Amino acid sequence: YGKTLDNLRKSMTRTKKEYKNALKKDYKPMRFVTSNGYEVLCGKNNLQNDYITCEVASKDDYWFHVKNAPGSHVVMRCGKDEPPAEDFTQCAMIAAFYSSQKELPQAPVDYTRVRNVKKPSGSKPGFVIYETNYTCYVTANAEQVESMKNERMQTDLITNVSHDIKTPLTSIINYVELLKRENIENEKAKGYIQ
């Protein structure tokens, strides 16, 4: 009876290696691009929140989270740059939209440099503490958040072209595939892609 119980316990608890492997399978956070071209990462769950905050973000990037409520971690990758105010508003809007506070007319969102965000040892995934933060109030606008996702297509295009510079045909095919995803109204342009 004791051995069966031990086997059951082992099957229900993950080793550190198993936990890290599970993390690797779910490392794809949402990506956005602000109107001034800064890449924004948004975690969809506590594992992704940990990953983008503790692994991907540099200490000079900006971190956003809805104040005192569950929600996604949002990281604006800007390095030492000081982005314009509208980019901060857009990132705060993403954090508010992917939180439990998205229905509020004005959701409070805290933001700070990643260097001010700490993960206590032994804490659950996604749990962090932070200091030296600012708070802004934004309305979670679904259309604006969606438009920033569409801006990501341009980033995908640039990435595809730069990686495929030695194979121009692949770049052209990727470009056409990306354009097909867009709702293009210009008849002449539609003719070129079809």
PDB file of C-alpha atoms in Angstrom:
ATOM      1  CA  TYR A   1       0.000   0.000   0.000  1.00  0.00           C
ATOM      2  CA  GLY A   2       2.838   2.419   0.855  1.00  0.00           C
ATOM      3  CA  LYS A   3       4.589   1.906  -2.494  1.00  0.00           C
ATOM      4  CA  THR A   4       1.380   2.563  -4.418  1.00  0.00           C
ATOM      5  CA  LEU A   5       0.849   5.810  -2.508  1.00  0.00           C
ATOM      6  CA  ASP A   6       4.454   6.880  -3.187  1.00  0.00           C
ATOM      7  CA  ASN A   7       4.031   6.163  -6.912  1.00  0.00           C
ATOM      8  CA  LEU A   8       0.836   8.195  -6.941  1.00  0.00           C
ATOM      9  CA  ARG A   9       2.569  11.128  -5.241  1.00  0.00           C
ATOM     10  CA  LYS A  10       5.442  11.009  -7.725  1.00  0.00           C
ATOM     11  CA  SER A  11       3.076  11.007 -10.689  1.00  0.00           C
ATOM     12  CA  MET A  12       1.200  14.025  -9.309  1.00  0.00           C
ATOM     13  CA  THR A  13       4.248  16.202  -8.605  1.00  0.00           C
ATOM     14  CA  ARG A  14       6.537  17.488 -11.294  1.00  0.00           C
ATOM     15  CA  THR A  15      10.271  17.513 -11.074  1.00  0.00           C
ATOM     16  CA  LYS A  16      12.050  20.767 -11.813  1.00  0.00           C
ATOM     17  CA  LYS A  17      13.084  19.427 -15.230  1.00  0.00           C
ATOM     18  CA  GLU A  18       9.503  18.386 -16.070  1.00  0.00           C
ATOM     19  CA  TYR A  19       8.282  21.823 -15.007  1.00  0.00           C
ATOM     20  CA  LYS A  20      10.817  23.573 -17.263  1.00  0.00           C
ATOM     21  CA  ASN A  21       9.852  21.319 -20.188  1.00  0.00           C
ATOM     22  CA  ALA A  22       6.195  22.219 -19.646  1.00  0.00           C
ATOM     23  CA  LEU A  23       7.192  25.882 -19.672  1.00  0.00           C
ATOM     24  CA  LYS A  24       9.015  25.514 -22.975  1.00  0.00           C
ATOM     25  CA  LYS A  25       5.913  24.103 -24.658  1.00  0.00           C
ATOM     26  CA  ASP A  26       3.909  27.190 -23.789  1.00  0.00           C
ATOM     27  CA  TYR A  27       6.415  29.996 -24.485  1.00  0.00           C
ATOM     28  CA  LYS A  28       4.470  31.832 -27.181  1.00  0.00           C
ATOM     29  CA  PRO A  29       3.144  35.070 -25.696  1.00  0.00           C
ATOM     30  CA  MET A  30       0.953  37.431 -27.700  1.00  0.00           C
ATOM     31  CA  ARG A  31       2.883  40.035 -29.674  1.00  0.00           C
ATOM     32  CA  PHE A  32       1.876  43.563 -30.560  1.00  0.00           C
ATOM     33  CA  VAL A  33       3.527  46.605 -32.114  1.00  0.00           C
ATOM     34  CA  THR A  34       2.906  50.134 -30.854  1.00  0.00           C
ATOM     35  CA  SER A  35       2.248  52.989 -33.259  1.00  0.00           C
ATOM     36  CA  ASN A  36       5.905  54.035 -32.946  1.00  0.00           C
ATOM     37  CA  GLY A  37       7.207  50.542 -33.706  1.00  0.00           C
ATOM     38  CA  TYR A  38       8.046  49.143 -30.250  1.00  0.00           C
ATOM     39  CA  GLU A  39       7.469  45.413 -29.802  1.00  0.00           C
ATOM     40  CA  VAL A  40       5.090  44.509 -26.975  1.00  0.00           C
ATOM     41  CA  LEU A  41       4.822  41.053 -25.369  1.00  0.00           C
ATOM     42  CA  CYS A  42       1.757  39.975 -23.409  1.00  0.00           C
ATOM     43  CA  GLY A  43       1.510  36.785 -21.355  1.00  0.00           C
ATOM     44  CA  LYS A  44      -1.673  34.734 -21.733  1.00  0.00           C
ATOM     45  CA  ASN A  45      -1.132  32.727 -18.529  1.00  0.00           C
ATOM     46  CA  ASN A  46       1.070  32.637 -15.434  1.00  0.00           C
ATOM     47  CA  LEU A  47       3.825  30.633 -17.169  1.00  0.00           C
ATOM     48  CA  GLN A  48       4.056  33.109 -20.040  1.00  0.00           C
ATOM     49  CA  ASN A  49       3.942  36.005 -17.571  1.00  0.00           C
ATOM     50  CA  ASP A  50       6.979  34.500 -15.811  1.00  0.00           C
ATOM     51  CA  TYR A  51       8.729  33.891 -19.103  1.00  0.00           C
ATOM     52  CA  ILE A  52       8.351  37.381 -20.573  1.00  0.00           C
ATOM     53  CA  THR A  53       9.051  39.175 -17.277  1.00  0.00           C
ATOM     54  CA  CYS A  54      11.918  37.060 -15.936  1.00  0.00           C
ATOM     55  CA  GLU A  55      13.507  35.585 -19.071  1.00  0.00           C
ATOM     56  CA  VAL A  56      12.857  37.717 -22.164  1.00  0.00           C
ATOM     57  CA  ALA A  57      12.648  41.303 -20.910  1.00  0.00           C
ATOM     58  CA  SER A  58      15.813  43.301 -20.403  1.00  0.00           C
ATOM     59  CA  LYS A  59      16.139  45.354 -17.232  1.00  0.00           C
ATOM     60  CA  ASP A  60      15.577  48.589 -19.194  1.00  0.00           C
ATOM     61  CA  ASP A  61      12.295  47.495 -20.825  1.00  0.00           C
ATOM     62  CA  TYR A  62       8.979  48.676 -19.387  1.00  0.00           C
ATOM     63  CA  TRP A  63       6.621  46.310 -17.534  1.00  0.00           C
ATOM     64  CA  PHE A  64       2.839  46.867 -17.197  1.00  0.00           C
ATOM     65  CA  HIS A  65       0.187  45.181 -15.054  1.00  0.00           C
ATOM     66  CA  VAL A  66      -3.321  46.093 -13.952  1.00  0.00           C
ATOM     67  CA  LYS A  67      -3.258  47.402 -10.372  1.00  0.00           C
ATOM     68  CA  ASN A  68      -4.198  44.998  -7.531  1.00  0.00           C
ATOM     69  CA  ALA A  69      -6.020  42.483  -9.744  1.00  0.00           C
ATOM     70  CA  PRO A  70      -5.289  39.377 -11.839  1.00  0.00           C
ATOM     71  CA  GLY A  71      -4.078  40.062 -15.353  1.00  0.00           C
ATOM     72  CA  SER A  72      -1.425  39.647 -17.993  1.00  0.00           C
ATOM     73  CA  HIS A  73       2.115  40.904 -17.680  1.00  0.00           C
ATOM     74  CA  VAL A  74       2.902  43.240 -20.570  1.00  0.00           C
ATOM     75  CA  VAL A  75       6.454  44.159 -21.574  1.00  0.00           C
ATOM     76  CA  MET A  76       7.337  46.978 -23.981  1.00  0.00           C
ATOM     77  CA  ARG A  77      10.738  46.134 -25.444  1.00  0.00           C
ATOM     78  CA  CYS A  78      12.466  49.475 -25.736  1.00  0.00           C
ATOM     79  CA  GLY A  79      15.851  49.033 -24.096  1.00  0.00           C
ATOM     80  CA  LYS A  80      17.205  52.376 -22.925  1.00  0.00           C
ATOM     81  CA  ASP A  81      14.901  54.351 -25.254  1.00  0.00           C
ATOM     82  CA  GLU A  82      12.236  56.552 -23.723  1.00  0.00           C
ATOM     83  CA  PRO A  83       9.160  55.857 -25.885  1.00  0.00           C
ATOM     84  CA  PRO A  84       6.525  58.540 -26.525  1.00  0.00           C
ATOM     85  CA  ALA A  85       3.557  58.825 -24.146  1.00  0.00           C
ATOM     86  CA  GLU A  86       1.149  57.278 -26.661  1.00  0.00           C
ATOM     87  CA  ASP A  87       3.138  54.016 -26.591  1.00  0.00           C
ATOM     88  CA  PHE A  88       2.814  53.877 -22.796  1.00  0.00           C
ATOM     89  CA  THR A  89      -0.940  54.399 -23.165  1.00  0.00           C
ATOM     90  CA  GLN A  90      -1.176  51.630 -25.759  1.00  0.00           C
ATOM     91  CA  CYS A  91       0.736  49.166 -23.557  1.00  0.00           C
ATOM     92  CA  ALA A  92      -1.408  50.074 -20.551  1.00  0.00           C
ATOM     93  CA  MET A  93      -4.483  49.477 -22.712  1.00  0.00           C
ATOM     94  CA  ILE A  94      -3.220  45.973 -23.582  1.00  0.00           C
ATOM     95  CA  ALA A  95      -2.619  45.241 -19.883  1.00  0.00           C
ATOM     96  CA  ALA A  96      -6.118  46.467 -18.996  1.00  0.00           C
ATOM     97  CA  PHE A  97      -7.748  44.546 -21.848  1.00  0.00           C
ATOM     98  CA  TYR A  98      -6.151  41.230 -20.834  1.00  0.00           C
ATOM     99  CA  SER A  99      -7.122  41.527 -17.173  1.00  0.00           C
ATOM    100  CA  SER A 100     -10.075  41.078 -14.866  1.00  0.00           C
ATOM    101  CA  GLN A 101     -10.545  44.883 -14.934  1.00  0.00           C
ATOM    102  CA  LYS A 102     -11.255  45.272 -18.655  1.00  0.00           C
ATOM    103  CA  GLU A 103     -14.901  46.244 -18.095  1.00  0.00           C
ATOM    104  CA  LEU A 104     -14.007  49.236 -15.924  1.00  0.00           C
ATOM    105  CA  PRO A 105     -14.424  52.648 -17.587  1.00  0.00           C
ATOM    106  CA  GLN A 106     -10.944  53.605 -16.324  1.00  0.00           C
ATOM    107  CA  ALA A 107      -8.734  50.668 -15.300  1.00  0.00           C
ATOM    108  CA  PRO A 108      -5.663  51.492 -13.165  1.00  0.00           C
ATOM    109  CA  VAL A 109      -2.459  50.084 -14.674  1.00  0.00           C
ATOM    110  CA  ASP A 110       0.923  50.156 -12.939  1.00  0.00           C
ATOM    111  CA  TYR A 111       4.099  50.396 -14.983  1.00  0.00           C
ATOM    112  CA  THR A 112       7.803  50.502 -14.209  1.00  0.00           C
ATOM    113  CA  ARG A 113      11.153  49.445 -15.613  1.00  0.00           C
ATOM    114  CA  VAL A 114      11.693  45.674 -15.463  1.00  0.00           C
ATOM    115  CA  ARG A 115      14.654  46.241 -13.120  1.00  0.00           C
ATOM    116  CA  ASN A 116      12.095  47.190 -10.434  1.00  0.00           C
ATOM    117  CA  VAL A 117      10.144  43.925 -10.797  1.00  0.00           C
ATOM    118  CA  LYS A 118      11.284  41.016  -8.596  1.00  0.00           C
ATOM    119  CA  LYS A 119      10.166  37.417  -8.348  1.00  0.00           C
ATOM    120  CA  PRO A 120      10.385  36.152  -4.766  1.00  0.00           C
ATOM    121  CA  SER A 121      12.182  32.819  -4.521  1.00  0.00           C
ATOM    122  CA  GLY A 122       9.803  29.896  -4.279  1.00  0.00           C
ATOM    123  CA  SER A 123       6.801  31.922  -5.430  1.00  0.00           C
ATOM    124  CA  LYS A 124       4.182  30.615  -7.838  1.00  0.00           C
ATOM    125  CA  PRO A 125       4.590  31.244 -11.584  1.00  0.00           C
ATOM    126  CA  GLY A 126       3.446  34.721 -12.555  1.00  0.00           C
ATOM    127  CA  PHE A 127       3.775  36.172  -9.050  1.00  0.00           C
ATOM    128  CA  VAL A 128       6.063  39.198  -8.777  1.00  0.00           C
ATOM    129  CA  ILE A 129       6.536  42.215  -6.550  1.00  0.00           C
ATOM    130  CA  TYR A 130       7.496  45.652  -7.821  1.00  0.00           C
ATOM    131  CA  GLU A 131       8.377  49.117  -6.635  1.00  0.00           C
ATOM    132  CA  THR A 132       9.048  52.593  -7.993  1.00  0.00           C
ATOM    133  CA  ASN A 133       6.039  52.368 -10.251  1.00  0.00           C
ATOM    134  CA  TYR A 134       3.728  54.847 -11.921  1.00  0.00           C
ATOM    135  CA  THR A 135      -0.017  54.372 -12.335  1.00  0.00           C
ATOM    136  CA  CYS A 136      -2.115  55.424 -15.304  1.00  0.00           C
ATOM    137  CA  TYR A 137      -5.830  55.036 -15.977  1.00  0.00           C
ATOM    138  CA  VAL A 138      -6.975  53.718 -19.340  1.00  0.00           C
ATOM    139  CA  THR A 139     -10.059  52.356 -21.049  1.00  0.00           C
ATOM    140  CA  ALA A 140      -9.585  48.898 -22.548  1.00  0.00           C
ATOM    141  CA  ASN A 141     -10.463  49.522 -26.195  1.00  0.00           C
ATOM    142  CA  ALA A 142     -10.790  46.220 -28.074  1.00  0.00           C
ATOM    143  CA  GLU A 143     -10.456  47.837 -31.530  1.00  0.00           C
ATOM    144  CA  GLN A 144      -7.197  49.582 -30.672  1.00  0.00           C
ATOM    145  CA  VAL A 145      -5.741  46.427 -29.121  1.00  0.00           C
ATOM    146  CA  GLU A 146      -6.712  44.459 -32.230  1.00  0.00           C
ATOM    147  CA  SER A 147      -5.141  47.087 -34.498  1.00  0.00           C
ATOM    148  CA  MET A 148      -1.844  46.695 -32.630  1.00  0.00           C
ATOM    149  CA  LYS A 149      -2.025  42.954 -33.345  1.00  0.00           C
ATOM    150  CA  ASN A 150      -2.439  43.802 -37.038  1.00  0.00           C
ATOM    151  CA  GLU A 151       0.664  45.989 -36.841  1.00  0.00           C
ATOM    152  CA  ARG A 152       2.456  42.784 -35.899  1.00  0.00           C
ATOM    153  CA  MET A 153       2.023  41.622 -39.495  1.00  0.00           C
ATOM    154  CA  GLN A 154       4.459  44.321 -40.592  1.00  0.00           C
ATOM    155  CA  THR A 155       6.972  43.067 -38.025  1.00  0.00           C
ATOM    156  CA  ASP A 156       6.492  39.485 -39.283  1.00  0.00           C
ATOM    157  CA  LEU A 157       7.129  40.701 -42.802  1.00  0.00           C
ATOM    158  CA  ILE A 158      10.354  42.486 -41.843  1.00  0.00           C
ATOM    159  CA  THR A 159      11.520  39.378 -39.953  1.00  0.00           C
ATOM    160  CA  ASN A 160      10.742  37.092 -42.882  1.00  0.00           C
ATOM    161  CA  VAL A 161      12.532  39.324 -45.378  1.00  0.00           C
ATOM    162  CA  SER A 162      15.624  39.769 -43.200  1.00  0.00           C
ATOM    163  CA  HIS A 163      15.905  36.021 -42.493  1.00  0.00           C
ATOM    164  CA  ASP A 164      15.376  35.115 -46.114  1.00  0.00           C
ATOM    165  CA  ILE A 165      17.621  37.723 -47.704  1.00  0.00           C
ATOM    166  CA  LYS A 166      19.625  34.972 -49.439  1.00  0.00           C
ATOM    167  CA  THR A 167      16.490  33.462 -50.936  1.00  0.00           C
ATOM    168  CA  PRO A 168      14.480  36.284 -52.515  1.00  0.00           C
ATOM    169  CA  LEU A 169      11.820  33.953 -53.895  1.00  0.00           C
ATOM    170  CA  THR A 170      10.954  32.747 -50.380  1.00  0.00           C
ATOM    171  CA  SER A 171      10.746  36.369 -49.243  1.00  0.00           C
ATOM    172  CA  ILE A 172       8.327  37.227 -52.036  1.00  0.00           C
ATOM    173  CA  ILE A 173       6.151  34.188 -51.280  1.00  0.00           C
ATOM    174  CA  ASN A 174       6.071  35.079 -47.563  1.00  0.00           C
ATOM    175  CA  TYR A 175       5.240  38.685 -48.417  1.00  0.00           C
ATOM    176  CA  VAL A 176       2.339  37.640 -50.653  1.00  0.00           C
ATOM    177  CA  GLU A 177       1.018  35.255 -47.962  1.00  0.00           C
ATOM    178  CA  LEU A 178       1.107  38.054 -45.385  1.00  0.00           C
ATOM    179  CA  LEU A 179      -0.670  40.424 -47.773  1.00  0.00           C
ATOM    180  CA  LYS A 180      -3.390  37.838 -48.424  1.00  0.00           C
ATOM    181  CA  ARG A 181      -4.249  37.949 -44.701  1.00  0.00           C
ATOM    182  CA  GLU A 182      -4.948  41.679 -44.939  1.00  0.00           C
ATOM    183  CA  ASN A 183      -8.235  43.195 -46.077  1.00  0.00           C
ATOM    184  CA  ILE A 184      -6.941  45.117 -49.099  1.00  0.00           C
ATOM    185  CA  GLU A 185      -9.509  47.327 -50.819  1.00  0.00           C
ATOM    186  CA  ASN A 186      -7.392  48.562 -53.734  1.00  0.00           C
ATOM    187  CA  GLU A 187      -8.422  46.519 -56.799  1.00  0.00           C
ATOM    188  CA  LYS A 188      -5.060  46.924 -58.523  1.00  0.00           C
ATOM    189  CA  ALA A 189      -3.229  45.633 -55.443  1.00  0.00           C
ATOM    190  CA  LYS A 190      -5.669  42.695 -55.157  1.00  0.00           C
ATOM    191  CA  GLY A 191      -4.850  41.758 -58.739  1.00  0.00           C
ATOM    192  CA  TYR A 192      -1.132  41.576 -57.971  1.00  0.00           C
ATOM    193  CA  ILE A 193      -1.556  39.235 -55.014  1.00  0.00           C
ATOM    194  CA  GLN A 194      -3.941  36.819 -56.651  1.00  0.00           C
TER     195      GLN A 194
END
